[in-house]
Amino acid sequence: AEAARAAMGGSASLLPRDALREYQELTFLSKQEILLAYKRFSELLPKEERKNACSTRVPKSQILTLPELRANPFQHQICRVFSTSEARDDSMSFEDFLDMLSVFSDSATLDIKSHYAFRIFDFDQDGILDRNDLEKLVNCLTGQGEESRLNSTEMEQLIRNILEESDIDKDGTINLSEFQHVISRCPDFARYSLIC
């Protein structure tokens, strides 16, 4: 424990032991991963606020500086999904941050990963992936440049193919259970997922 505290720059002393135990029970993260997360989260705050990291929110602009999110095409969606901010500014508390890291960890179940992937891909937050969500999803994946963007015919064909494969009840949308069914047939989803 002393070595862990030293390695974490003393951050363990700022994270109450009972909170650490609770975070271990509620996430897919180990004690070491939680301590490292606390250190990383604290470093996103101005120096004078670091001692209150457990009760301080980090602005979205700072969260987006993390290497894992900087180049992620879904960075804004990820912040929206994991933020519990009442102001809806996508800022994150330490617990929001831990939830995000927990879902992205190798230890998270496929069920959990696919649930959050669905929420991230549901751009309009209506509980289904419709044509608009799928188009935005494809655009995120192919990039916004003119040379990489699909033309309307290609986009329509791709969306038709996606719905043909995934829309089990043939209502023109993909709901969570349909999405999870498709993901369950992709054994590499958890390993290669764009959100993880």
Short mmCIF file of C-alpha atoms in Angstrom, two decimals:
data_model
loop_
_atom_site.label_atom_id
_atom_site.label_comp_id
_atom_site.label_asym_id
_atom_site.label_seq_id
_atom_site.Cartn_x
_atom_site.Cartn_y
_atom_site.Cartn_z
CA ALA A 1 0.00 0.00 0.00
CA GLU A 2 2.88 2.38 0.78
CA ALA A 3 4.39 1.71 -2.64
CA ALA A 4 1.03 2.37 -4.29
CA ARG A 5 0.66 5.63 -2.39
CA ALA A 6 4.15 6.72 -3.40
CA ALA A 7 3.54 5.74 -7.01
CA MET A 8 0.34 7.75 -7.05
CA GLY A 9 2.02 10.84 -5.67
CA GLY A 10 0.17 10.70 -2.38
CA SER A 11 -3.23 10.74 -4.10
CA ALA A 12 -4.35 7.68 -2.13
CA SER A 13 -4.43 9.74 1.05
CA LEU A 14 -6.93 12.13 -0.58
CA LEU A 15 -9.24 9.30 -1.57
CA PRO A 16 -10.97 7.94 1.54
CA ARG A 17 -10.42 4.21 2.03
CA ASP A 18 -14.15 3.46 2.24
CA ALA A 19 -14.73 5.35 -1.03
CA LEU A 20 -11.95 3.37 -2.67
CA ARG A 21 -13.55 0.11 -1.52
CA GLU A 22 -16.95 1.24 -2.79
CA TYR A 23 -15.51 2.25 -6.19
CA GLN A 24 -13.95 -1.21 -6.48
CA GLU A 25 -17.33 -2.82 -5.84
CA LEU A 26 -19.22 -0.56 -8.25
CA THR A 27 -16.80 -0.60 -11.20
CA PHE A 28 -14.75 -3.04 -13.22
CA LEU A 29 -11.57 -1.30 -12.02
CA SER A 30 -8.88 -2.53 -9.66
CA LYS A 31 -7.64 -0.52 -6.68
CA GLN A 32 -4.54 0.51 -8.68
CA GLU A 33 -6.65 1.61 -11.65
CA ILE A 34 -8.92 3.68 -9.39
CA LEU A 35 -5.92 5.37 -7.75
CA LEU A 36 -4.42 6.12 -11.15
CA ALA A 37 -7.80 7.45 -12.35
CA TYR A 38 -7.94 9.73 -9.32
CA LYS A 39 -4.46 11.06 -10.10
CA ARG A 40 -5.35 11.63 -13.78
CA PHE A 41 -8.66 13.30 -12.88
CA SER A 42 -6.96 15.55 -10.29
CA GLU A 43 -4.38 16.65 -12.84
CA LEU A 44 -7.18 17.96 -15.07
CA LEU A 45 -8.04 20.47 -12.33
CA PRO A 46 -6.22 23.71 -11.45
CA LYS A 47 -3.66 23.08 -8.66
CA GLU A 48 -5.71 24.86 -6.00
CA GLU A 49 -8.75 22.62 -6.65
CA ARG A 50 -6.94 19.26 -6.71
CA LYS A 51 -7.40 18.51 -3.02
CA ASN A 52 -11.18 18.61 -3.59
CA ALA A 53 -11.14 16.39 -6.69
CA CYS A 54 -13.87 14.11 -5.31
CA SER A 55 -16.32 17.00 -5.12
CA THR A 56 -15.26 19.08 -8.13
CA ARG A 57 -16.47 18.84 -11.72
CA VAL A 58 -13.99 18.97 -14.61
CA PRO A 59 -15.18 20.94 -17.66
CA LYS A 60 -15.74 19.03 -20.90
CA SER A 61 -12.93 21.03 -22.56
CA GLN A 62 -10.46 19.50 -20.09
CA ILE A 63 -11.90 15.98 -20.40
CA LEU A 64 -11.40 16.22 -24.18
CA THR A 65 -7.64 16.75 -23.66
CA LEU A 66 -7.29 13.11 -22.52
CA PRO A 67 -5.34 11.10 -25.13
CA GLU A 68 -8.10 8.44 -25.27
CA LEU A 69 -10.69 11.02 -26.29
CA ARG A 70 -8.65 13.55 -28.25
CA ALA A 71 -8.88 11.63 -31.54
CA ASN A 72 -12.07 9.68 -30.83
CA PRO A 73 -14.78 10.52 -33.40
CA PHE A 74 -17.42 10.11 -30.66
CA GLN A 75 -15.71 12.31 -28.04
CA HIS A 76 -18.64 14.71 -27.61
CA GLN A 77 -21.16 11.86 -27.41
CA ILE A 78 -19.01 10.07 -24.83
CA CYS A 79 -18.91 13.18 -22.62
CA ARG A 80 -22.68 13.59 -22.96
CA VAL A 81 -23.42 9.97 -22.05
CA PHE A 82 -21.16 9.80 -18.99
CA SER A 83 -21.78 13.28 -17.58
CA THR A 84 -24.32 13.62 -14.77
CA SER A 85 -24.15 17.42 -14.89
CA GLU A 86 -27.48 19.04 -14.08
CA ALA A 87 -26.35 22.04 -16.13
CA ARG A 88 -26.07 19.69 -19.15
CA ASP A 89 -22.60 21.09 -19.90
CA ASP A 90 -21.06 17.59 -20.15
CA SER A 91 -18.64 18.33 -17.30
CA MET A 92 -17.64 15.29 -15.26
CA SER A 93 -17.39 14.46 -11.61
CA PHE A 94 -14.80 11.94 -10.45
CA GLU A 95 -17.55 9.30 -10.31
CA ASP A 96 -18.59 10.11 -13.92
CA PHE A 97 -14.95 9.76 -14.93
CA LEU A 98 -14.67 6.40 -13.13
CA ASP A 99 -17.86 5.15 -14.80
CA MET A 100 -16.40 6.04 -18.20
CA LEU A 101 -13.08 4.31 -17.48
CA SER A 102 -14.90 1.30 -16.06
CA VAL A 103 -17.00 0.82 -19.21
CA PHE A 104 -13.89 1.20 -21.38
CA SER A 105 -11.86 -1.26 -19.29
CA ASP A 106 -11.06 -4.73 -20.58
CA SER A 107 -12.92 -6.16 -17.57
CA ALA A 108 -16.31 -4.64 -18.49
CA THR A 109 -18.82 -7.12 -19.86
CA LEU A 110 -19.94 -7.14 -23.48
CA ASP A 111 -23.46 -6.34 -22.25
CA ILE A 112 -22.27 -3.17 -20.48
CA LYS A 113 -20.07 -2.09 -23.40
CA SER A 114 -22.85 -2.59 -25.95
CA HIS A 115 -25.37 -0.74 -23.75
CA TYR A 116 -23.12 2.33 -23.59
CA ALA A 117 -22.15 2.06 -27.26
CA PHE A 118 -25.86 2.17 -28.11
CA ARG A 119 -26.33 5.29 -25.97
CA ILE A 120 -23.30 6.94 -27.61
CA PHE A 121 -24.59 6.14 -31.12
CA ASP A 122 -28.11 7.38 -30.23
CA PHE A 123 -27.33 10.99 -31.17
CA ASP A 124 -30.84 12.34 -30.56
CA GLN A 125 -31.25 10.36 -27.31
CA ASP A 126 -34.64 8.92 -28.25
CA GLY A 127 -33.84 5.30 -27.35
CA ILE A 128 -33.59 4.01 -30.92
CA LEU A 129 -31.07 4.20 -33.75
CA ASP A 130 -32.97 5.63 -36.69
CA ARG A 131 -31.73 6.70 -40.14
CA ASN A 132 -30.50 10.07 -38.82
CA ASP A 133 -28.47 8.40 -36.04
CA LEU A 134 -27.03 5.89 -38.51
CA GLU A 135 -26.05 8.64 -40.95
CA LYS A 136 -24.29 10.59 -38.18
CA LEU A 137 -22.62 7.38 -37.03
CA VAL A 138 -21.31 6.65 -40.55
CA ASN A 139 -20.13 10.25 -40.94
CA CYS A 140 -18.23 10.03 -37.64
CA LEU A 141 -16.55 6.85 -38.82
CA THR A 142 -15.67 8.02 -42.32
CA GLY A 143 -14.58 11.53 -41.34
CA GLN A 144 -15.95 14.91 -42.28
CA GLY A 145 -13.71 15.58 -45.30
CA GLU A 146 -15.24 15.78 -48.77
CA GLU A 147 -12.97 13.01 -50.09
CA SER A 148 -14.01 10.52 -47.38
CA ARG A 149 -17.70 11.38 -47.11
CA LEU A 150 -20.15 8.98 -48.76
CA ASN A 151 -22.46 10.34 -51.44
CA SER A 152 -26.21 10.08 -50.86
CA THR A 153 -26.55 6.87 -52.89
CA GLU A 154 -23.70 5.15 -51.01
CA MET A 155 -25.07 6.38 -47.68
CA GLU A 156 -28.57 5.11 -48.49
CA GLN A 157 -27.23 1.70 -49.54
CA LEU A 158 -25.12 1.39 -46.38
CA ILE A 159 -28.02 2.37 -44.09
CA ARG A 160 -30.27 -0.11 -45.92
CA ASN A 161 -27.65 -2.84 -45.38
CA ILE A 162 -27.28 -1.97 -41.68
CA LEU A 163 -31.05 -2.08 -41.15
CA GLU A 164 -31.35 -5.33 -43.12
CA GLU A 165 -28.78 -6.96 -40.81
CA SER A 166 -29.97 -5.44 -37.54
CA ASP A 167 -33.65 -4.44 -37.66
CA ILE A 168 -35.22 -7.71 -36.50
CA ASP A 169 -38.78 -6.38 -36.11
CA LYS A 170 -38.53 -4.46 -39.43
CA ASP A 171 -39.76 -1.13 -38.03
CA GLY A 172 -37.02 0.89 -39.74
CA THR A 173 -35.03 1.47 -36.54
CA ILE A 174 -32.65 -0.44 -34.28
CA ASN A 175 -33.58 -0.71 -30.61
CA LEU A 176 -31.22 -1.67 -27.79
CA SER A 177 -32.04 -5.39 -27.83
CA GLU A 178 -31.56 -5.57 -31.62
CA PHE A 179 -28.27 -3.73 -31.30
CA GLN A 180 -27.09 -6.04 -28.52
CA HIS A 181 -28.13 -9.08 -30.58
CA VAL A 182 -25.97 -7.89 -33.49
CA ILE A 183 -23.05 -7.10 -31.14
CA SER A 184 -23.29 -10.55 -29.54
CA ARG A 185 -22.50 -12.01 -32.97
CA CYS A 186 -19.34 -9.86 -33.20
CA PRO A 187 -16.87 -11.47 -30.79
CA ASP A 188 -14.27 -8.76 -31.41
CA PHE A 189 -16.59 -5.85 -30.56
CA ALA A 190 -15.32 -5.51 -27.00
CA ARG A 191 -11.70 -5.64 -28.11
CA TYR A 192 -11.89 -3.35 -31.14
CA SER A 193 -14.84 -1.11 -30.32
CA LEU A 194 -14.37 2.53 -31.26
CA ILE A 195 -15.66 3.60 -27.89
CA CYS A 196 -13.32 1.43 -25.86
#
